[in-house]
């Protein structure tokens, strides 16, 4: 292969969604991924989908399993000061819900659809590098099965995540980045146990944050805030379960069904945005462009949001060479990114322990008591959690 219209770098959810949508619009494209398919498909990450994300899975034709296995949540729970408040989602958002369906499954559904299109994905590609994206003849080079490739194209899309090569090859003077690194991580555990609650629980406790989520009615996903110096090997399953229960209201702790971990890992938390996210013929999408702390369940959903705006721009560009559509992409996508960054940052600050100051903890409990009891507070929480309009 020597030439295509779009080269996508990265076969995570953003790259696979984009590739499948371009297939649907008969825009030639290839995906170049540095890891193996098994590695990408085994990653365990997000678990809550906004309605716009579900709608895009339907639009691209990959929603069948999501319809059968996804669990609709009509509310979200906030636990604090030894009690739990449920926030209805649909009442104040025109009936919107969120759906519990793991990113692992989303990625598999998009991967299977891509294979059915028989479109190119180069897995285990090395030395991937974008070239000449500030000219009319960009290209991407890489090594695949020991052979050197150089694919010419019209557009390069960096869907290669926070640590990818795309953003790294943009000249420093052409990009501004904004970053906040949080002084803690999330220790996550996956278990074949029934979820302790039928909707997600975000827990604030003086000991630290806790989260109760799920992948199905028999598979649970839990997280506890941990120190950045922690290593996953120092957390036995029993230690995890004990600490999780200590951070939750008694009725949840007593109802918790524990079991052996299927997976246990620690993820760092950061807020990050790059501006702009279009550089000539190179466009960034998903975690390559921005990262949110997972507290608001927004990372995966923001990646899909970018692809929504990107498809509008690429359709206009390939239909009539409308170069301004590429600039519009950066502005439109980032407008929603920043509002979502704010919500994720806000909810992280409100629910996590940053220090041992008892006054600060009392302020968090007072704010949680206010937003969960005030109509305005509940509506604000709900409309951000279901996802702001595209
Ligand atoms: P991804 O990072 O998923 O995919 C990028 C792809 O590019 C990867 O497959 C990578 O191998 C590939 N790549 C990288 N460099 C490359 C190169 N040089 N050449 C070719 N390919 C390259 N979000 C939530 O909402 N909730 C969560 O609980 C949550 N937990 C997370 C835990 C972790 C450890 C991480 C890292 C993220 C988590 N996220 C969570 C956010 C996550 O879901 C992302 O938002 C989502 O994966 C974004 O998708 P992509 O933009 O496709 O990036
Ligand atoms: C998850 O189910 O993995 C999950 C749910 C909500 C979040 C983050 C992760 O905010």
mmCIF file of C-alpha atoms and ligand atoms in Angstrom, residues 44-48 186 200 202 209 211-215 221 223 293-298 347 385, ligand 2:
data_model
loop_
_atom_site.group_PDB
_atom_site.id
_atom_site.type_symbol
_atom_site.label_atom_id
_atom_site.label_comp_id
_atom_site.label_asym_id
_atom_site.label_seq_id
_atom_site.Cartn_x
_atom_site.Cartn_y
_atom_site.Cartn_z
ATOM 1 C CA UNK A 44 -9.533 -2.701 31.057
ATOM 2 C CA UNK A 45 -10.453 0.974 31.368
ATOM 3 C CA UNK A 46 -13.706 2.928 31.224
ATOM 4 C CA UNK A 47 -17.121 1.539 32.055
ATOM 5 C CA UNK A 48 -19.809 4.221 31.667
ATOM 6 C CA UNK A 186 -6.762 4.865 41.480
ATOM 7 C CA UNK A 200 -22.544 3.710 40.174
ATOM 8 C CA UNK A 202 -19.005 7.764 44.090
ATOM 9 C CA UNK A 209 -12.253 8.247 47.485
ATOM 10 C CA UNK A 211 -16.026 4.002 43.500
ATOM 11 C CA UNK A 212 -18.448 1.115 42.988
ATOM 12 C CA UNK A 213 -19.218 0.247 39.366
ATOM 13 C CA UNK A 214 -19.920 -2.807 37.250
ATOM 14 C CA UNK A 215 -19.435 -4.591 33.907
ATOM 15 C CA UNK A 221 -15.480 -2.920 39.028
ATOM 16 C CA UNK A 223 -11.706 1.604 42.748
ATOM 17 C CA UNK A 293 -9.276 12.112 35.666
ATOM 18 C CA UNK A 294 -11.701 9.149 35.394
ATOM 19 C CA UNK A 295 -13.870 10.542 38.227
ATOM 20 C CA UNK A 296 -16.499 11.902 35.852
ATOM 21 C CA UNK A 297 -16.475 8.812 33.569
ATOM 22 C CA UNK A 298 -15.593 11.095 30.652
ATOM 23 C CA UNK A 347 -15.832 16.077 40.938
ATOM 24 C CA UNK A 385 -22.842 13.338 34.216
HETATM 25 C C1 LIG B 2 -15.859 2.078 35.548
HETATM 26 O O1 LIG B 2 -16.901 1.373 35.562
HETATM 27 O O2 LIG B 2 -14.725 1.611 35.234
HETATM 28 C C2 LIG B 2 -15.955 3.545 35.895
HETATM 29 C C3 LIG B 2 -17.190 4.074 36.239
HETATM 30 C C4 LIG B 2 -17.262 5.431 36.559
HETATM 31 C C5 LIG B 2 -16.111 6.208 36.530
HETATM 32 C C6 LIG B 2 -14.873 5.657 36.178
HETATM 33 C C7 LIG B 2 -14.799 4.309 35.867
HETATM 34 O O3 LIG B 2 -16.173 7.524 36.840
#
